mmCIF file of C-alpha atoms in Angstrom:
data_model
loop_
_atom_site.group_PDB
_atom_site.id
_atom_site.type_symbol
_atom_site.label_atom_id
_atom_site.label_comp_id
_atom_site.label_asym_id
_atom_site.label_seq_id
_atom_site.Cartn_x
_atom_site.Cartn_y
_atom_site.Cartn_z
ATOM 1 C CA UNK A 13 -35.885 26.335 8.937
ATOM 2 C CA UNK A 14 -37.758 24.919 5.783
ATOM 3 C CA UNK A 15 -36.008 27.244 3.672
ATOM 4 C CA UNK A 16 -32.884 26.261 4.816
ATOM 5 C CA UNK A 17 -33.342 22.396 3.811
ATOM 6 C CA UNK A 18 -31.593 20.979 0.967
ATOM 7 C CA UNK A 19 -33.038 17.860 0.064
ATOM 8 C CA UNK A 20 -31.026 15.049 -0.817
ATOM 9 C CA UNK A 21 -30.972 11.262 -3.007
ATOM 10 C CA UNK A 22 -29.767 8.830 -1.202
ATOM 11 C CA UNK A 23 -26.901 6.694 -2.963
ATOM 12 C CA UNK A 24 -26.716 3.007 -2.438
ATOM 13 C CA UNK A 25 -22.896 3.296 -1.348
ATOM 14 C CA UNK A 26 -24.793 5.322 1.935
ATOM 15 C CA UNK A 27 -23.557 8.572 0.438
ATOM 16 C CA UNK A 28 -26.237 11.491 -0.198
ATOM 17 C CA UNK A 29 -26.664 13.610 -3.007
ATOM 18 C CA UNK A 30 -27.956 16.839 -2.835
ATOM 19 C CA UNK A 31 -30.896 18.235 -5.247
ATOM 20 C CA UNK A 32 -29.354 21.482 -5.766
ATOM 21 C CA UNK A 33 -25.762 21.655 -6.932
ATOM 22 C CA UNK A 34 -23.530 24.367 -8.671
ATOM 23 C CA UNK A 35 -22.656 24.075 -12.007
ATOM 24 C CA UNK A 36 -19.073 25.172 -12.753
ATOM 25 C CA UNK A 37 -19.295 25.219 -16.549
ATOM 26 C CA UNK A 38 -16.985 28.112 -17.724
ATOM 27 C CA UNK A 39 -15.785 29.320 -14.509
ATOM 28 C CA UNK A 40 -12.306 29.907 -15.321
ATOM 29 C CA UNK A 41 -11.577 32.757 -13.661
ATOM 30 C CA UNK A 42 -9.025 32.120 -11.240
ATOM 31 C CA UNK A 43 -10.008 35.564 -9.258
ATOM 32 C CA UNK A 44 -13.160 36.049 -9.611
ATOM 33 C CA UNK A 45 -14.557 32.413 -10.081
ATOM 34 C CA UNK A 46 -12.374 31.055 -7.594
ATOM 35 C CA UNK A 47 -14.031 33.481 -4.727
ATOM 36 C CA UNK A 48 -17.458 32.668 -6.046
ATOM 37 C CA UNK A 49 -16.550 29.128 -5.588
ATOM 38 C CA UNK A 50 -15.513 29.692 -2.424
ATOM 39 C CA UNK A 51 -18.642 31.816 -1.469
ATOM 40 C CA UNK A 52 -21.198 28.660 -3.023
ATOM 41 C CA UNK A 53 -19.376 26.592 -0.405
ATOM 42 C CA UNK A 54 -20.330 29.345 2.667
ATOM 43 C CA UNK A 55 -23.670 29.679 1.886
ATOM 44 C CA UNK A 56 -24.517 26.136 1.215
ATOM 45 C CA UNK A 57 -23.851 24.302 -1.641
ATOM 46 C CA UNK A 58 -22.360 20.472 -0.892
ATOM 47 C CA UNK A 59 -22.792 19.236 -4.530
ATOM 48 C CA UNK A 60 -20.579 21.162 -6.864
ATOM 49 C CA UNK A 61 -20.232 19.975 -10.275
ATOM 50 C CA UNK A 62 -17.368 20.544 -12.567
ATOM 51 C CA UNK A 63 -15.389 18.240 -15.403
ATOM 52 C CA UNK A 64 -12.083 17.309 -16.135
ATOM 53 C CA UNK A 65 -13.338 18.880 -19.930
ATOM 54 C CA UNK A 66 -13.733 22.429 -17.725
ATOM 55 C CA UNK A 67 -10.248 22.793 -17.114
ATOM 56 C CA UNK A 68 -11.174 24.226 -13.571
ATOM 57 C CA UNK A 69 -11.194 21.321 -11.041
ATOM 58 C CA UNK A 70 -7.858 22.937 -9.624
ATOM 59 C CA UNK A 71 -10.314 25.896 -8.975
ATOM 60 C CA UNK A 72 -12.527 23.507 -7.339
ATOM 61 C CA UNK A 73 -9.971 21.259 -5.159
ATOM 62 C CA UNK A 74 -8.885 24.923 -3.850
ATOM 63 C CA UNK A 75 -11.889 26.012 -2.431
ATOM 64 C CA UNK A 76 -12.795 22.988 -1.433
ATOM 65 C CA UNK A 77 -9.784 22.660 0.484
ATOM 66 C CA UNK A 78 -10.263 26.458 2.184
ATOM 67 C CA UNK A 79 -13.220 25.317 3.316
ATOM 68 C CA UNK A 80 -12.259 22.338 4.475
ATOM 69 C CA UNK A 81 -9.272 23.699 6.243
ATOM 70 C CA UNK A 82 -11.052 26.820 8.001
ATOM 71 C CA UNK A 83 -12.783 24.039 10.053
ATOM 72 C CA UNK A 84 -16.027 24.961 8.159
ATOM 73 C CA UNK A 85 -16.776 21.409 7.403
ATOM 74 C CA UNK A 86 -15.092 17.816 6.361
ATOM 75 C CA UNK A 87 -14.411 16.420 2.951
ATOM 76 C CA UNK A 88 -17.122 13.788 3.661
ATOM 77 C CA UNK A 89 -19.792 16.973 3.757
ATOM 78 C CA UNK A 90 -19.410 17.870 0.201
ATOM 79 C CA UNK A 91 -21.200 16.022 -2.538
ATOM 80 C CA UNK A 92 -17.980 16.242 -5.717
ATOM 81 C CA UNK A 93 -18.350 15.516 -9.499
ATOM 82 C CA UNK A 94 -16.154 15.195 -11.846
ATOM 83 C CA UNK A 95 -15.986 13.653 -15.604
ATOM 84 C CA UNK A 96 -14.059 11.493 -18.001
ATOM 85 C CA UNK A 97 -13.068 13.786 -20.676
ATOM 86 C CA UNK A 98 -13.683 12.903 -24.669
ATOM 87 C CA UNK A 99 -9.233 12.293 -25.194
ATOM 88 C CA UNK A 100 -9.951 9.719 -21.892
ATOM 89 C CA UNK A 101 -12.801 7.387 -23.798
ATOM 90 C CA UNK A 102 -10.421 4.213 -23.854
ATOM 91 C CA UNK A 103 -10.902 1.482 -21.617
ATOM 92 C CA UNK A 104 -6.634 2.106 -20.303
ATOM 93 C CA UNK A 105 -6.680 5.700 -20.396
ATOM 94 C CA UNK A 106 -9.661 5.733 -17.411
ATOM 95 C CA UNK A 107 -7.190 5.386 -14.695
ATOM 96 C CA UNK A 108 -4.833 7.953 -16.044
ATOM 97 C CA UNK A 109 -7.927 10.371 -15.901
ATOM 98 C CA UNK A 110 -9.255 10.153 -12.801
ATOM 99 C CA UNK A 111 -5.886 10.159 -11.315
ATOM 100 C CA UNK A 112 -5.493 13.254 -12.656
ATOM 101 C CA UNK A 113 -8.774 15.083 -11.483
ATOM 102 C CA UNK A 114 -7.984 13.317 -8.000
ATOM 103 C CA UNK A 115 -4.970 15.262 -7.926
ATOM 104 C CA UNK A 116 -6.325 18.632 -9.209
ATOM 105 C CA UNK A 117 -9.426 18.212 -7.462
ATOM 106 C CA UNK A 118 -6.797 17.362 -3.916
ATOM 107 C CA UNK A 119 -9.230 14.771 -2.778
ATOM 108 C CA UNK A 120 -8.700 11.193 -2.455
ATOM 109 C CA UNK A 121 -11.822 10.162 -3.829
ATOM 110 C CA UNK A 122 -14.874 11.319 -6.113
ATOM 111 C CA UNK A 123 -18.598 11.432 -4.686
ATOM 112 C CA UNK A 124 -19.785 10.583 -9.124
ATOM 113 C CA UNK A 125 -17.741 10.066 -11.330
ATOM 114 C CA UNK A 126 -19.144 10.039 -14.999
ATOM 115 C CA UNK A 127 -18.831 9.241 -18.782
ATOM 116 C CA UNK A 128 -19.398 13.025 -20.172
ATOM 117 C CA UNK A 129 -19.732 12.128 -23.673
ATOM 118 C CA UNK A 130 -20.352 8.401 -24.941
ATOM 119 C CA UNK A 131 -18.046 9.595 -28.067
ATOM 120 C CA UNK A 132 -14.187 9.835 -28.081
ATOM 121 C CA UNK A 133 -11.653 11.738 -29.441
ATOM 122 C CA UNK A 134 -7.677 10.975 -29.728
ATOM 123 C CA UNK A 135 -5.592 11.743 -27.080
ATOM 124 C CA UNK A 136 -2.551 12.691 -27.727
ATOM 125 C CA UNK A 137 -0.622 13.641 -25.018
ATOM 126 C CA UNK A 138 -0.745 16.801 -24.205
ATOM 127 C CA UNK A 139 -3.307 19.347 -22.044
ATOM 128 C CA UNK A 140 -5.630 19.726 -25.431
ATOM 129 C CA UNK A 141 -9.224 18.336 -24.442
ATOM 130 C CA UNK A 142 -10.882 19.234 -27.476
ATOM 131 C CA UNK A 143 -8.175 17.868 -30.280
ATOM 132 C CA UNK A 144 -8.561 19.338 -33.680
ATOM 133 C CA UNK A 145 -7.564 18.577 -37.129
ATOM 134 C CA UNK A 146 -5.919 20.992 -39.745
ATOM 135 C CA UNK A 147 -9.756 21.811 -41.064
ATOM 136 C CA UNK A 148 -10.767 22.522 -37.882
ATOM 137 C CA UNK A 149 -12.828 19.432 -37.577
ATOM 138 C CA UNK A 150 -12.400 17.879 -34.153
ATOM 139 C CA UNK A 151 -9.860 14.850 -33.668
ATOM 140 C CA UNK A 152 -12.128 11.904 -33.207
ATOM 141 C CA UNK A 153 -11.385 8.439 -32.031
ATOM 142 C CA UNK A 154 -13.529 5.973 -34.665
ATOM 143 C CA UNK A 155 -13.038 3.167 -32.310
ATOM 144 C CA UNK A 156 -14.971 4.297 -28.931
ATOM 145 C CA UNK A 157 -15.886 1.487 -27.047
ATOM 146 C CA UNK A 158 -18.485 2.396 -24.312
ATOM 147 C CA UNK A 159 -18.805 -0.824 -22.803
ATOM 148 C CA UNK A 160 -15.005 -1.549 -22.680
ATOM 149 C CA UNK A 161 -15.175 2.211 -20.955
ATOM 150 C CA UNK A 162 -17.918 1.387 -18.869
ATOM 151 C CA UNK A 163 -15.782 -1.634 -17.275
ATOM 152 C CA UNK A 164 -13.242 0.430 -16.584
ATOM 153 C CA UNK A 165 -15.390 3.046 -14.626
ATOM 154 C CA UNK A 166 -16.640 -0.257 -12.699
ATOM 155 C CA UNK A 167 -12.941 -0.942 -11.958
ATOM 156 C CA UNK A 168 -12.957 2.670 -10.106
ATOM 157 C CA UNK A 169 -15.496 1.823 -7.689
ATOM 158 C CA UNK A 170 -13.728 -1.073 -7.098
ATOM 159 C CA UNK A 171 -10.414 0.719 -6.215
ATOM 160 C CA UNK A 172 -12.137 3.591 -4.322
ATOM 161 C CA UNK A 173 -11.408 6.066 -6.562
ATOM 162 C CA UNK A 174 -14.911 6.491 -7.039
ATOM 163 C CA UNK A 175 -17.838 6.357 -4.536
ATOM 164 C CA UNK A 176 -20.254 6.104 -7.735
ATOM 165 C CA UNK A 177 -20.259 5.829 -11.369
ATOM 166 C CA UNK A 178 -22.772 7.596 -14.080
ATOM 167 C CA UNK A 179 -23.280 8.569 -17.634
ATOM 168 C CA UNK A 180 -24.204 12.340 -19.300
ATOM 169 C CA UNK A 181 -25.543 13.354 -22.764
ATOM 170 C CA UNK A 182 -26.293 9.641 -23.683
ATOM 171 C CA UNK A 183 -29.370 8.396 -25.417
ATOM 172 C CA UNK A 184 -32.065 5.741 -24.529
ATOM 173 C CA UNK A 185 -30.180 2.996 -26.515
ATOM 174 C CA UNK A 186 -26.516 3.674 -25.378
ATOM 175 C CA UNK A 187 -28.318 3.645 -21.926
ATOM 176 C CA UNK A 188 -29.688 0.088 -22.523
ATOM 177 C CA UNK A 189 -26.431 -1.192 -23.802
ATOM 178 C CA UNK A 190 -24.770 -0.368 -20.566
ATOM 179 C CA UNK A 191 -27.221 -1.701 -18.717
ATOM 180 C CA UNK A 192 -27.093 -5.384 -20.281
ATOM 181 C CA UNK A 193 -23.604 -5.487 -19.200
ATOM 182 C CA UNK A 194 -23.384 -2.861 -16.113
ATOM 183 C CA UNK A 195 -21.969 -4.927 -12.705
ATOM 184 C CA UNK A 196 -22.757 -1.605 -10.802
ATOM 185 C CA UNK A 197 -26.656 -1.822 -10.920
ATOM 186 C CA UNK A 198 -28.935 0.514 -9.862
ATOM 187 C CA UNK A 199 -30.524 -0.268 -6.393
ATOM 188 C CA UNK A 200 -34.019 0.023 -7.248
ATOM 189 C CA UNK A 201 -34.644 0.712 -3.531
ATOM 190 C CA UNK A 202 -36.738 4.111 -2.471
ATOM 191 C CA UNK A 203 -37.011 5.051 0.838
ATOM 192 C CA UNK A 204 -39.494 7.990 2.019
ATOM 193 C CA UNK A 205 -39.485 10.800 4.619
ATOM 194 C CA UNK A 206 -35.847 9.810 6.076
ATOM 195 C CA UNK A 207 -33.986 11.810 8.081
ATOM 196 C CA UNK A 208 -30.359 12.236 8.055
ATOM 197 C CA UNK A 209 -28.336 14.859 10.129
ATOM 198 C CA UNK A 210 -25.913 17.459 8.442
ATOM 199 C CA UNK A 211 -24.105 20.081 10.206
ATOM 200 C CA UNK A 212 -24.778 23.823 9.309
ATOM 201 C CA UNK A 213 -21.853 26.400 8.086
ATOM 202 C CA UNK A 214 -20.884 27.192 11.690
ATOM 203 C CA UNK A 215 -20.909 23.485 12.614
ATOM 204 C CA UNK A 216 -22.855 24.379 15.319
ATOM 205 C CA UNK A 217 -26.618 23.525 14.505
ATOM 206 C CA UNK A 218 -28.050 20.184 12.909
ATOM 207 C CA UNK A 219 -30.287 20.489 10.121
ATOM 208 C CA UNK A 220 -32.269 18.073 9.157
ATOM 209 C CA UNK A 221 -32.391 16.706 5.461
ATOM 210 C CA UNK A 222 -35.108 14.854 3.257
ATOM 211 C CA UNK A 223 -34.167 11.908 2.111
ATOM 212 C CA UNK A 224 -35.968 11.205 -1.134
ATOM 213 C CA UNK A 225 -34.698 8.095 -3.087
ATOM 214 C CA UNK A 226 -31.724 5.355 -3.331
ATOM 215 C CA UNK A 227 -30.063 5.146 -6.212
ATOM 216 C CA UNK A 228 -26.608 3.945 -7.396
ATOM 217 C CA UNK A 229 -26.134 4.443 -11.058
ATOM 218 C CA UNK A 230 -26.624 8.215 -12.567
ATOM 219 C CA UNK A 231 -27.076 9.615 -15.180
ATOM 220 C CA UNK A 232 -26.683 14.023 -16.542
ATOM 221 C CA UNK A 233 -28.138 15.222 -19.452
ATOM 222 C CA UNK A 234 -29.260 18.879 -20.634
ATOM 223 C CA UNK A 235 -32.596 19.249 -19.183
ATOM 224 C CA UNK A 236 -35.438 22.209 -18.476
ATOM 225 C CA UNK A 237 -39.097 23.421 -18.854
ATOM 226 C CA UNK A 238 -38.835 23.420 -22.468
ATOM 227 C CA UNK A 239 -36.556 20.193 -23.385
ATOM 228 C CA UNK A 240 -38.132 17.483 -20.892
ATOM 229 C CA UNK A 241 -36.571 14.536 -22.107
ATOM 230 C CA UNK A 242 -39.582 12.827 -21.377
ATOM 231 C CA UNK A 243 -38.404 9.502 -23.641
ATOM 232 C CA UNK A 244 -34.982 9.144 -21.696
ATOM 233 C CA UNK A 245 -36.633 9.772 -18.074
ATOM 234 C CA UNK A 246 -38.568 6.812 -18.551
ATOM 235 C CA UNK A 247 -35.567 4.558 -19.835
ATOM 236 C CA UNK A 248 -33.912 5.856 -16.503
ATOM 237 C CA UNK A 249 -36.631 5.060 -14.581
ATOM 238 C CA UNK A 250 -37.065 1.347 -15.981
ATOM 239 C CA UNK A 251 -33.511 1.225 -14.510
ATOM 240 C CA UNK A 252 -34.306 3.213 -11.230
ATOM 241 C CA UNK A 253 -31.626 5.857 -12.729
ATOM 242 C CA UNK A 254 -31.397 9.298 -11.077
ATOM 243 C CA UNK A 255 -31.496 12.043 -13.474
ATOM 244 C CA UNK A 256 -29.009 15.338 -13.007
ATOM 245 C CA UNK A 257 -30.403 18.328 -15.322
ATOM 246 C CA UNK A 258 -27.891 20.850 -16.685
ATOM 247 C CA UNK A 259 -28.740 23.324 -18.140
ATOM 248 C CA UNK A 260 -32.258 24.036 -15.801
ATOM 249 C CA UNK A 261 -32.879 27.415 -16.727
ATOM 250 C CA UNK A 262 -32.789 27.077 -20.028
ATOM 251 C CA UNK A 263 -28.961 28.334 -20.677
ATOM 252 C CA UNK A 264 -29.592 31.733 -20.587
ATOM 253 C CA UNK A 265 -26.186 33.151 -21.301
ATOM 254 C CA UNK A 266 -25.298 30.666 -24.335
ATOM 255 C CA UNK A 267 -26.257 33.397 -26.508
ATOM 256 C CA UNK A 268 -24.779 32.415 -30.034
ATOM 257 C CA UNK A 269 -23.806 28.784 -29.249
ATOM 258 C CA UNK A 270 -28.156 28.361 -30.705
ATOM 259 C CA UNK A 271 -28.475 27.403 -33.561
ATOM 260 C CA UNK A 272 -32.179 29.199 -34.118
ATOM 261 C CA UNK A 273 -34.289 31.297 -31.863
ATOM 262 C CA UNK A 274 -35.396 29.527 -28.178
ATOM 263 C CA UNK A 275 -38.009 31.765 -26.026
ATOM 264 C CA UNK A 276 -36.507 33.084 -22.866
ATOM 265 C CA UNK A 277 -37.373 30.424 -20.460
ATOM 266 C CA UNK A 278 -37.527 32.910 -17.354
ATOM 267 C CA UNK A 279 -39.989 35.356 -18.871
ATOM 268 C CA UNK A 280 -42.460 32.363 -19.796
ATOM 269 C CA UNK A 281 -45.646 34.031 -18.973
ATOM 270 C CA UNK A 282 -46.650 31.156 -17.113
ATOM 271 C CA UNK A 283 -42.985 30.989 -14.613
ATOM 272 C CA UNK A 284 -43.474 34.719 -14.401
ATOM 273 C CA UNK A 285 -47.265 34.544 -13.073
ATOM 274 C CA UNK A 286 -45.937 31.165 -10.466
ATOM 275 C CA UNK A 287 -42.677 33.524 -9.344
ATOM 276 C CA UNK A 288 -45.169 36.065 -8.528
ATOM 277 C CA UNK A 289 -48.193 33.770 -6.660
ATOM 278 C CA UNK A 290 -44.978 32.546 -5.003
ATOM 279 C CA UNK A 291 -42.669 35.466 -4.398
ATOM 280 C CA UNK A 292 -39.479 33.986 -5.932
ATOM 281 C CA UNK A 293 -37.662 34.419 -9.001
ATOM 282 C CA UNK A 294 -38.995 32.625 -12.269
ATOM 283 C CA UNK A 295 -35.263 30.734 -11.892
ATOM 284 C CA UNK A 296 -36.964 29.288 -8.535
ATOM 285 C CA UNK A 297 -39.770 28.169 -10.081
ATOM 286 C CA UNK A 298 -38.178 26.162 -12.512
ATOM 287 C CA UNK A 299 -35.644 24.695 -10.507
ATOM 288 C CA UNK A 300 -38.233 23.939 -7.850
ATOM 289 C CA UNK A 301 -40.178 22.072 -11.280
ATOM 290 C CA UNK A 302 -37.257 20.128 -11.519
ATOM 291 C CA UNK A 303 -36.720 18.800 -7.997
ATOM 292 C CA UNK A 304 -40.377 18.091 -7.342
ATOM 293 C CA UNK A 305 -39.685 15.646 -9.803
ATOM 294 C CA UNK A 306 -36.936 13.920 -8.326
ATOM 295 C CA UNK A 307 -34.725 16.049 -10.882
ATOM 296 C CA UNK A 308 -31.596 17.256 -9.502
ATOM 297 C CA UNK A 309 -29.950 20.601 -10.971
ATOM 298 C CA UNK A 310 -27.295 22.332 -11.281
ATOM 299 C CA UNK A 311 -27.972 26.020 -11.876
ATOM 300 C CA UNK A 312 -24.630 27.532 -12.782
ATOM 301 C CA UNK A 313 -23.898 31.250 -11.513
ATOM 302 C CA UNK A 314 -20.683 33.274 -10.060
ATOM 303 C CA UNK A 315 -23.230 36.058 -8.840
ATOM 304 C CA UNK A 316 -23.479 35.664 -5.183
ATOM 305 C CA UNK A 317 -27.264 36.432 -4.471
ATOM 306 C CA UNK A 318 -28.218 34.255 -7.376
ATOM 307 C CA UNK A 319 -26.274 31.390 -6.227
ATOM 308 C CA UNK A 320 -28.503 31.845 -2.810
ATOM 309 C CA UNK A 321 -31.854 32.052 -4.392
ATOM 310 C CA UNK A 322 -31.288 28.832 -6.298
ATOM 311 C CA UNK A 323 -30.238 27.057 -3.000
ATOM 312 C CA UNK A 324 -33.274 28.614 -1.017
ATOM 313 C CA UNK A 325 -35.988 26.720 -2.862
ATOM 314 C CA UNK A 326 -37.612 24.515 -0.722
ATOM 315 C CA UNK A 327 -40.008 26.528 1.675
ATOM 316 C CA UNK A 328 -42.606 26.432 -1.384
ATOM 317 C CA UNK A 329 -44.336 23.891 -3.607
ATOM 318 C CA UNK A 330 -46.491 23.825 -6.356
ATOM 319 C CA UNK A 331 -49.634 22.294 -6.756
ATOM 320 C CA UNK A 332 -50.993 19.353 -8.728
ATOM 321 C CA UNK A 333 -52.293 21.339 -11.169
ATOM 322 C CA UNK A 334 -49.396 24.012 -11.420
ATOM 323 C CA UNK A 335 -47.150 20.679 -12.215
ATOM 324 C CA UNK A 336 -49.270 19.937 -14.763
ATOM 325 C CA UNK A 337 -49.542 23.564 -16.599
ATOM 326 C CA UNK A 338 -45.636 23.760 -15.991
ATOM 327 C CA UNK A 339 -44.979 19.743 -17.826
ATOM 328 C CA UNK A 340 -47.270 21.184 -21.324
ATOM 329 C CA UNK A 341 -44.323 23.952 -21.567
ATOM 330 C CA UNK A 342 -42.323 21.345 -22.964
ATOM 331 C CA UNK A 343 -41.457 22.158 -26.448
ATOM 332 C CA UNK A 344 -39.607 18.611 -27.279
ATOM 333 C CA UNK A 345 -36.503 18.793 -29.855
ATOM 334 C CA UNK A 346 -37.322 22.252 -30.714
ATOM 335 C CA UNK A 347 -36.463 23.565 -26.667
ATOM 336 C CA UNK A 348 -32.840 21.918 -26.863
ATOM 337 C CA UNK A 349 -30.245 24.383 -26.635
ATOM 338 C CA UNK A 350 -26.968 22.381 -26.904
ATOM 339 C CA UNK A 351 -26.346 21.739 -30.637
ATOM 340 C CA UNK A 352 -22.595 21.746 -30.325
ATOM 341 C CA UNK A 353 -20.021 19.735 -32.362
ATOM 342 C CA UNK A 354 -21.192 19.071 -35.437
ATOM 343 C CA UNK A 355 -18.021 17.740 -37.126
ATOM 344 C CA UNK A 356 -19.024 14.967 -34.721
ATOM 345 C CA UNK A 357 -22.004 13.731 -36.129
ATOM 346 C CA UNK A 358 -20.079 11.310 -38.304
ATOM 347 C CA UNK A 359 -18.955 9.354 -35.218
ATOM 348 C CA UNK A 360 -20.829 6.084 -34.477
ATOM 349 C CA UNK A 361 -21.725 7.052 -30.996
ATOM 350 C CA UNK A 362 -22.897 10.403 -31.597
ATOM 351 C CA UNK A 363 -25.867 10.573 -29.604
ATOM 352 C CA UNK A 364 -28.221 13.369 -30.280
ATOM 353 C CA UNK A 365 -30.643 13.665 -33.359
ATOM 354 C CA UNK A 366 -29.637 16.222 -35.144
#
């Protein structure tokens, strides 16, 4: 039974997050990604991730609806987010966007919804969610306003549209600035060895669920073995912010979007020697890293066995020590592997360092 357990963060809207979600990332396919979708849902997943930005929450909203309607669960079972897209970073274009992911996604509300990048880019109109210029430079909007934005997100929690609000690829100081003025604070409440029911696939068995923390405000950000983000963690935990890791495994199929050479995360001597002891993949260990934690991730895969082995990592834990061993891998700035957008660098709220 252990290995079946999917251990969840407790929201302070009574809602439950689970550890492990799917990442949905270029899954476009409406074949082929549309059955794996549909295949994450029957073998476990309740957290998928996606982004209006993806152009695939249709995908999403269809499966989830299959599911749904082949008695296999309720819409309350399933743990959704979703994202405000760069063309939607105006304080009167927030409603427009979620309306529209609440009707692709066919749900009447979101489980997270959250600010995908804190810098904008003009909207103008049309389906286009990465605006360019002639030069190919991307269309940015000058004039972002992330706490005018970060109202408005408020504003869907107050109209339902939204169970809970959060931020991704932010740094430390744009995470203090919404903070001074956030109405939706974090809880600051953890809770301890908590049980919860939660039906199996069948709907015919309980199992039972670890409740680890409460937490109301969230926050995603690229995150693995190698690129920690040890400075950020602790500004989210000043705040009692949950962290969300994409990217977990280190992004092994980005291939040319790096910049320089990164190691192969999963043939780190030291993963490979722990998969071993173990008898998992090196993609368990480091996802099982991650939630031990208090990290949640979203490994993001279409291949049906993988997507079970990155759900099935709970029956094992590493030590003390291992934690330790696994925390030096951490190669700082040099271990990131997004280093996208650089025609963006000029904008006020671009937040990375490079």
């Amino acid at each position: 039974m252990e290995s079946r357990m999917s251990r969840l963060i407790r929201l302070c809207n009574g809602k439950s997050m689970p550890l492990v979600g799917l990442g949905t990332w270029q899954m476009t396919n409406p074949q082929q990604d549309q059955l794996a979708l549909e295949q994450a849902l029957n073998v476990g997943y309740r957290h998928v991730d996606t982004a209006y930005k993806y152009e695939n929450e249709e995908l999403v909203g269809n499966a989830m609806k299959k599911w749904v309607d082949a008695g296999k669960g309720k819409r309350e079972d399933l743990f959704v987010v979703t994202k405000l897209p760069w063309i939607g970073m105006q304080a009167d274009k927030v409603d427009h966007f979620i309306n529209l992911s609440l009707s692709k996604l066919q749900t009447e509300y979101i489980d997270l919804y959250l600010v995908h990048w804190p810098f904008g880019m003009n909207y103008r109109g049309d389906d286009n969610v990465a605006p360019k210029k002639d030069n190919g430079d991307l269309d940015l909007d000058l004039t972002t306003d992330l706490l005018a934005v970060w109202k408005a997100m408020e504003r869907q929690v107050d109209a339902g549209k939204a169970k809970a609000i959060g931020i991704s690829n932010f740094n430390s100081q744009q995470i203090e600035r919404v903070m001074k003025i956030a109405r939706v604070q974090p809880a600051n409440l953890q809770v301890n060895d908590v049980k919860c029911n939660y039906y199996n696939l069948n709907g015919d068995a309980i199992l039972h669920f670890l409740i680890l923390k409460m937490y109301s405000l969230l926050w995603q950000v690229e995150l693995h073995t190698y690129f920690q983000q040890t400075e950020l963690r602790q500004t989210c935990k000043k705040y009692g912010i949950t962290v969300t890791a994409y990217g977990p495994l280190g992004s092994p199929g980005r291939g040319n979007a790096k910049e320089r050479y990164i190691p192969a995360l999963m043939e780190d001597k030291l993963v490979v020697s722990l998969a071993s002891k173990y008898n998992k993949t090196p993609s368990q260990v480091l996802l099982r890293y991650l939630t031990q934690l208090d990290i949640t991730v979203i490994p993001k895969s279409s291949n049906l066995t993988r997507m079970s082995q990155n759900l099935n990592i709970f029956d094992f834990e590493l030590t003390p020590d291992e934690l330790d061993e696994m925390t030096k891998l951490d190669k700082g700035e040099d271990g990131r592997s997004f280093r996208e957008f650089p025609s963006a660098k000029i904008h006020p709220e671009y937040p990375f360092p490079y």
